C-alpha cells in the first residue's frame, strides 16, 4: 500500500514500515500537565515524558494550563507558575538534541488565554526559551482580552501562535500538537501521511484519498505505541492524520490558478443551486470534496474520531515529484519561489525545483491563500473528521484587530509561523536556513516527521 504513486509517506512512518522493531512511528505527542510535582502527569513526570519523546525524535506539545498561577500559596508551598517551568522544557530540548546523534524533536508550550499568567507567558523573551515555541489557547473573548496588544505584538514578531479552544464530541478537552494541525487527547500521538496531489489527475483524487486513509487505518492498530508506557494505546487514541502535498503542483499542471480554485470553492459552499457549466476548477473542487468524504467515511467506519488535516510537509514533499517530474510543492500553500535551496548544518545544501508554471506566493497573494485555507477547513469540518491546518501568516499581513476578528470568524483553528514572503519576493529562489541555536521547526515542515 505504501508504494502507491499517490501516497506520500512521512519519513517516520517509512522508517517504521521498513523496520517495525525500530523506533515507533510517532511524529509528535502532547501532555496536559497536572498541578502537582509528582505522580502521573505531574510536573516531574512531564519532564520524563518530554525527554523520552525527544530522545526518539518526536515533537512534544506541553499544555501548562492546569498549573496554578505564580505566587499562589497553599500549605507549605508557593506555586512557581507555568512561566517559571517553561524554561525547563526548552533546556531539555536543547540538551537532548545536542547530545549524541541529531534528533528531530521540537517543543511547543501551550497555555490558556484565561490563565492569570498568560500575559507573562507570551512576553517571555525568546532568548529565555530558544528551544521552545509558544501557543496561546484562545476563546470567543480574544478581542476583549486586556493584553490583546501584547498578543498582536508577539504574533507580529513571529514569537506566538494561536489555537482556538476545542473539545471532542463528549466535551473532553483536546490539545494541539507541536505544529498545531492535529488535536489530541493527552498522551495521544500523531500518525501522519499525505496524498500527493502532484501525481494525481483530477479524476484520481477521490481514489487517492480513500487509499491513503485505508493505509493509515490499517497501520493505526499495529504501531505498538501503547506498549511504550508513554502513550495512549490505539484503542484509546482514535485518530489519524491524512493531509496532502502538491496542490500548487497540481494547479500548475492543470492550468488552474489559485484565484479560480478559491472562487469555485466558495461558490460550491454557498447553500444555493448554480446552473452554469462546470469549469476545470469546479471539477477539481468537486473531486477534492468527494475525496474528503470518501476518506472520512472510511475513517469513521474504522472508529476514528478525527482524520483529515493539513500539516507542514516540506521534508516529505521534497522527497516526491509531480507527474511531470518536478519536485512536489508542500501542502496547499503556494511556494515562495519555484526553486528552493535548503541549508542545514545536518543535511548540508539541498536544491529543489518546482514546476515552472507554479504560482508563487507573491503572485497568489495572502488574501486568496486565506480564503483557500478557510474553504479547505470548512469542507473538512463538513465530514465530521477534521483536525486542523498548520496555517502560516505571511509577513505581508499586518497582525491587527481586523485580522484577528477575521480569523476568529473563519473555520480555521490555529495559526502557525510568520512566513517571510516579503524578504524572498525579490529573489529568484527561496533560501531556507536551519539554525542550530534555536528550535528549528520551520514554517514549511514538521521536523518531527522528517526523518
PDB file of N, CA and C in Angstrom, residues 100-151:
ATOM      1  N   UNK A 100      24.858  13.522  21.424  1.00  0.00           N
ATOM      2  CA  UNK A 100      24.959  12.384  20.527  1.00  0.00           C
ATOM      3  C   UNK A 100      24.378  12.696  19.164  1.00  0.00           C
ATOM      4  N   UNK A 101      23.671  11.731  18.581  1.00  0.00           N
ATOM      5  CA  UNK A 101      23.110  11.864  17.244  1.00  0.00           C
ATOM      6  C   UNK A 101      22.022  12.930  17.222  1.00  0.00           C
ATOM      7  N   UNK A 102      21.961  13.688  16.124  1.00  0.00           N
ATOM      8  CA  UNK A 102      20.959  14.747  15.975  1.00  0.00           C
ATOM      9  C   UNK A 102      19.562  14.165  16.063  1.00  0.00           C
ATOM     10  N   UNK A 103      18.703  14.791  16.836  1.00  0.00           N
ATOM     11  CA  UNK A 103      17.332  14.334  16.996  1.00  0.00           C
ATOM     12  C   UNK A 103      16.363  15.361  16.414  1.00  0.00           C
ATOM     13  N   UNK A 104      15.412  14.904  15.630  1.00  0.00           N
ATOM     14  CA  UNK A 104      14.419  15.810  15.060  1.00  0.00           C
ATOM     15  C   UNK A 104      13.228  15.964  15.991  1.00  0.00           C
ATOM     16  N   UNK A 105      13.472  16.482  17.160  1.00  0.00           N
ATOM     17  CA  UNK A 105      12.386  16.759  18.084  1.00  0.00           C
ATOM     18  C   UNK A 105      12.137  18.251  18.168  1.00  0.00           C
ATOM     19  N   UNK A 106      11.036  18.621  18.766  1.00  0.00           N
ATOM     20  CA  UNK A 106      10.703  20.029  18.954  1.00  0.00           C
ATOM     21  C   UNK A 106       9.711  20.127  20.093  1.00  0.00           C
ATOM     22  N   UNK A 107       9.659  21.298  20.732  1.00  0.00           N
ATOM     23  CA  UNK A 107       8.770  21.520  21.874  1.00  0.00           C
ATOM     24  C   UNK A 107       7.908  22.749  21.612  1.00  0.00           C
ATOM     25  N   UNK A 108       6.619  22.613  21.875  1.00  0.00           N
ATOM     26  CA  UNK A 108       5.680  23.731  21.797  1.00  0.00           C
ATOM     27  C   UNK A 108       4.915  23.788  23.115  1.00  0.00           C
ATOM     28  N   UNK A 109       5.002  24.911  23.811  1.00  0.00           N
ATOM     29  CA  UNK A 109       4.337  25.088  25.097  1.00  0.00           C
ATOM     30  C   UNK A 109       3.008  25.810  24.891  1.00  0.00           C
ATOM     31  N   UNK A 110       1.933  25.238  25.440  1.00  0.00           N
ATOM     32  CA  UNK A 110       0.587  25.790  25.282  1.00  0.00           C
ATOM     33  C   UNK A 110       0.071  26.293  26.626  1.00  0.00           C
ATOM     34  N   UNK A 111      -0.610  27.436  26.605  1.00  0.00           N
ATOM     35  CA  UNK A 111      -1.246  27.965  27.815  1.00  0.00           C
ATOM     36  C   UNK A 111      -2.561  28.632  27.434  1.00  0.00           C
ATOM     37  N   UNK A 112      -3.574  28.433  28.278  1.00  0.00           N
ATOM     38  CA  UNK A 112      -4.884  29.017  28.028  1.00  0.00           C
ATOM     39  C   UNK A 112      -4.849  30.532  28.255  1.00  0.00           C
ATOM     40  N   UNK A 113      -5.534  31.259  27.391  1.00  0.00           N
ATOM     41  CA  UNK A 113      -5.540  32.724  27.494  1.00  0.00           C
ATOM     42  C   UNK A 113      -6.225  33.223  28.755  1.00  0.00           C
ATOM     43  N   UNK A 114      -7.031  32.381  29.405  1.00  0.00           N
ATOM     44  CA  UNK A 114      -7.698  32.775  30.651  1.00  0.00           C
ATOM     45  C   UNK A 114      -6.833  32.523  31.885  1.00  0.00           C
ATOM     46  N   UNK A 115      -5.676  31.910  31.707  1.00  0.00           N
ATOM     47  CA  UNK A 115      -4.790  31.679  32.846  1.00  0.00           C
ATOM     48  C   UNK A 115      -4.258  33.028  33.346  1.00  0.00           C
ATOM     49  N   UNK A 116      -4.213  33.240  34.650  1.00  0.00           N
ATOM     50  CA  UNK A 116      -3.727  34.526  35.179  1.00  0.00           C
ATOM     51  C   UNK A 116      -2.310  34.890  34.749  1.00  0.00           C
ATOM     52  N   UNK A 117      -1.494  33.888  34.399  1.00  0.00           N
ATOM     53  CA  UNK A 117      -0.112  34.167  33.995  1.00  0.00           C
ATOM     54  C   UNK A 117       0.056  34.256  32.479  1.00  0.00           C
ATOM     55  N   UNK A 118      -1.043  34.279  31.733  1.00  0.00           N
ATOM     56  CA  UNK A 118      -0.947  34.211  30.275  1.00  0.00           C
ATOM     57  C   UNK A 118      -0.164  35.382  29.689  1.00  0.00           C
ATOM     58  N   UNK A 119      -0.373  36.579  30.202  1.00  0.00           N
ATOM     59  CA  UNK A 119       0.342  37.732  29.664  1.00  0.00           C
ATOM     60  C   UNK A 119       1.844  37.596  29.883  1.00  0.00           C
ATOM     61  N   UNK A 120       2.244  37.151  31.063  1.00  0.00           N
ATOM     62  CA  UNK A 120       3.672  36.935  31.323  1.00  0.00           C
ATOM     63  C   UNK A 120       4.220  35.842  30.416  1.00  0.00           C
ATOM     64  N   UNK A 121       3.432  34.819  30.177  1.00  0.00           N
ATOM     65  CA  UNK A 121       3.854  33.687  29.349  1.00  0.00           C
ATOM     66  C   UNK A 121       4.172  34.136  27.926  1.00  0.00           C
ATOM     67  N   UNK A 122       3.296  34.916  27.332  1.00  0.00           N
ATOM     68  CA  UNK A 122       3.527  35.288  25.935  1.00  0.00           C
ATOM     69  C   UNK A 122       4.648  36.308  25.788  1.00  0.00           C
ATOM     70  N   UNK A 123       5.011  36.983  26.883  1.00  0.00           N
ATOM     71  CA  UNK A 123       6.052  38.012  26.811  1.00  0.00           C
ATOM     72  C   UNK A 123       7.426  37.501  27.239  1.00  0.00           C
ATOM     73  N   UNK A 124       7.569  36.198  27.491  1.00  0.00           N
ATOM     74  CA  UNK A 124       8.890  35.661  27.826  1.00  0.00           C
ATOM     75  C   UNK A 124       9.852  35.963  26.676  1.00  0.00           C
ATOM     76  N   UNK A 125      10.987  36.590  26.926  1.00  0.00           N
ATOM     77  CA  UNK A 125      11.939  36.872  25.845  1.00  0.00           C
ATOM     78  C   UNK A 125      12.393  35.582  25.166  1.00  0.00           C
ATOM     79  N   UNK A 126      12.566  35.637  23.862  1.00  0.00           N
ATOM     80  CA  UNK A 126      12.916  34.439  23.113  1.00  0.00           C
ATOM     81  C   UNK A 126      14.261  33.869  23.543  1.00  0.00           C
ATOM     82  N   UNK A 127      15.169  34.716  24.063  1.00  0.00           N
ATOM     83  CA  UNK A 127      16.457  34.184  24.498  1.00  0.00           C
ATOM     84  C   UNK A 127      16.334  33.367  25.786  1.00  0.00           C
ATOM     85  N   UNK A 128      15.192  33.446  26.470  1.00  0.00           N
ATOM     86  CA  UNK A 128      14.946  32.586  27.631  1.00  0.00           C
ATOM     87  C   UNK A 128      14.307  31.263  27.233  1.00  0.00           C
ATOM     88  N   UNK A 129      13.705  31.220  26.040  1.00  0.00           N
ATOM     89  CA  UNK A 129      13.074  29.988  25.544  1.00  0.00           C
ATOM     90  C   UNK A 129      13.514  29.718  24.109  1.00  0.00           C
ATOM     91  N   UNK A 130      14.828  29.625  23.864  1.00  0.00           N
ATOM     92  CA  UNK A 130      15.281  29.499  22.482  1.00  0.00           C
ATOM     93  C   UNK A 130      14.907  28.178  21.829  1.00  0.00           C
ATOM     94  N   UNK A 131      14.613  27.141  22.633  1.00  0.00           N
ATOM     95  CA  UNK A 131      14.334  25.821  22.078  1.00  0.00           C
ATOM     96  C   UNK A 131      12.890  25.399  22.322  1.00  0.00           C
ATOM     97  N   UNK A 132      12.015  26.375  22.462  1.00  0.00           N
ATOM     98  CA  UNK A 132      10.593  26.066  22.621  1.00  0.00           C
ATOM     99  C   UNK A 132       9.759  27.111  21.902  1.00  0.00           C
ATOM    100  N   UNK A 133       8.670  26.658  21.307  1.00  0.00           N
ATOM    101  CA  UNK A 133       7.683  27.548  20.718  1.00  0.00           C
ATOM    102  C   UNK A 133       6.552  27.757  21.713  1.00  0.00           C
ATOM    103  N   UNK A 134       5.706  28.762  21.451  1.00  0.00           N
ATOM    104  CA  UNK A 134       4.603  29.070  22.366  1.00  0.00           C
ATOM    105  C   UNK A 134       3.295  29.215  21.604  1.00  0.00           C
ATOM    106  N   UNK A 135       2.250  28.612  22.154  1.00  0.00           N
ATOM    107  CA  UNK A 135       0.902  28.745  21.607  1.00  0.00           C
ATOM    108  C   UNK A 135      -0.041  29.204  22.706  1.00  0.00           C
ATOM    109  N   UNK A 136      -0.849  30.209  22.407  1.00  0.00           N
ATOM    110  CA  UNK A 136      -1.875  30.689  23.330  1.00  0.00           C
ATOM    111  C   UNK A 136      -3.219  30.120  22.892  1.00  0.00           C
ATOM    112  N   UNK A 137      -3.901  29.445  23.801  1.00  0.00           N
ATOM    113  CA  UNK A 137      -5.214  28.863  23.518  1.00  0.00           C
ATOM    114  C   UNK A 137      -6.269  29.931  23.791  1.00  0.00           C
ATOM    115  N   UNK A 138      -7.040  30.284  22.767  1.00  0.00           N
ATOM    116  CA  UNK A 138      -7.938  31.430  22.878  1.00  0.00           C
ATOM    117  C   UNK A 138      -9.400  31.005  22.793  1.00  0.00           C
ATOM    118  N   UNK A 139     -10.266  31.923  23.237  1.00  0.00           N
ATOM    119  CA  UNK A 139     -11.708  31.689  23.283  1.00  0.00           C
ATOM    120  C   UNK A 139     -12.417  32.818  22.544  1.00  0.00           C
ATOM    121  N   UNK A 140     -13.738  32.821  22.611  1.00  0.00           N
ATOM    122  CA  UNK A 140     -14.516  33.825  21.883  1.00  0.00           C
ATOM    123  C   UNK A 140     -14.211  35.253  22.331  1.00  0.00           C
ATOM    124  N   UNK A 141     -13.629  35.401  23.514  1.00  0.00           N
ATOM    125  CA  UNK A 141     -13.347  36.746  24.031  1.00  0.00           C
ATOM    126  C   UNK A 141     -11.947  37.238  23.678  1.00  0.00           C
ATOM    127  N   UNK A 142     -11.320  36.649  22.670  1.00  0.00           N
ATOM    128  CA  UNK A 142      -9.951  37.041  22.315  1.00  0.00           C
ATOM    129  C   UNK A 142      -9.813  38.554  22.162  1.00  0.00           C
ATOM    130  N   UNK A 143     -10.712  39.176  21.441  1.00  0.00           N
ATOM    131  CA  UNK A 143     -10.580  40.605  21.155  1.00  0.00           C
ATOM    132  C   UNK A 143     -10.867  41.480  22.367  1.00  0.00           C
ATOM    133  N   UNK A 144     -11.400  40.882  23.433  1.00  0.00           N
ATOM    134  CA  UNK A 144     -11.672  41.646  24.652  1.00  0.00           C
ATOM    135  C   UNK A 144     -10.602  41.449  25.724  1.00  0.00           C
ATOM    136  N   UNK A 145      -9.599  40.623  25.444  1.00  0.00           N
ATOM    137  CA  UNK A 145      -8.567  40.383  26.444  1.00  0.00           C
ATOM    138  C   UNK A 145      -7.805  41.677  26.738  1.00  0.00           C
ATOM    139  N   UNK A 146      -7.506  41.961  28.001  1.00  0.00           N
ATOM    140  CA  UNK A 146      -6.825  43.218  28.341  1.00  0.00           C
ATOM    141  C   UNK A 146      -5.406  43.303  27.791  1.00  0.00           C
ATOM    142  N   UNK A 147      -4.824  42.160  27.460  1.00  0.00           N
ATOM    143  CA  UNK A 147      -3.461  42.167  26.921  1.00  0.00           C
ATOM    144  C   UNK A 147      -3.448  41.863  25.420  1.00  0.00           C
ATOM    145  N   UNK A 148      -4.521  42.225  24.717  1.00  0.00           N
ATOM    146  CA  UNK A 148      -4.618  41.968  23.274  1.00  0.00           C
ATOM    147  C   UNK A 148      -3.462  42.603  22.509  1.00  0.00           C
ATOM    148  N   UNK A 149      -3.058  43.799  22.885  1.00  0.00           N
ATOM    149  CA  UNK A 149      -1.948  44.452  22.181  1.00  0.00           C
ATOM    150  C   UNK A 149      -0.662  43.642  22.293  1.00  0.00           C
ATOM    151  N   UNK A 150      -0.436  43.028  23.454  1.00  0.00           N
ATOM    152  CA  UNK A 150       0.744  42.175  23.619  1.00  0.00           C
ATOM    153  C   UNK A 150       0.649  40.949  22.710  1.00  0.00           C
ATOM    154  N   UNK A 151      -0.537  40.388  22.591  1.00  0.00           N
ATOM    155  CA  UNK A 151      -0.738  39.238  21.705  1.00  0.00           C
ATOM    156  C   UNK A 151      -0.389  39.616  20.272  1.00  0.00           C
TER     157      UNK A 151
END
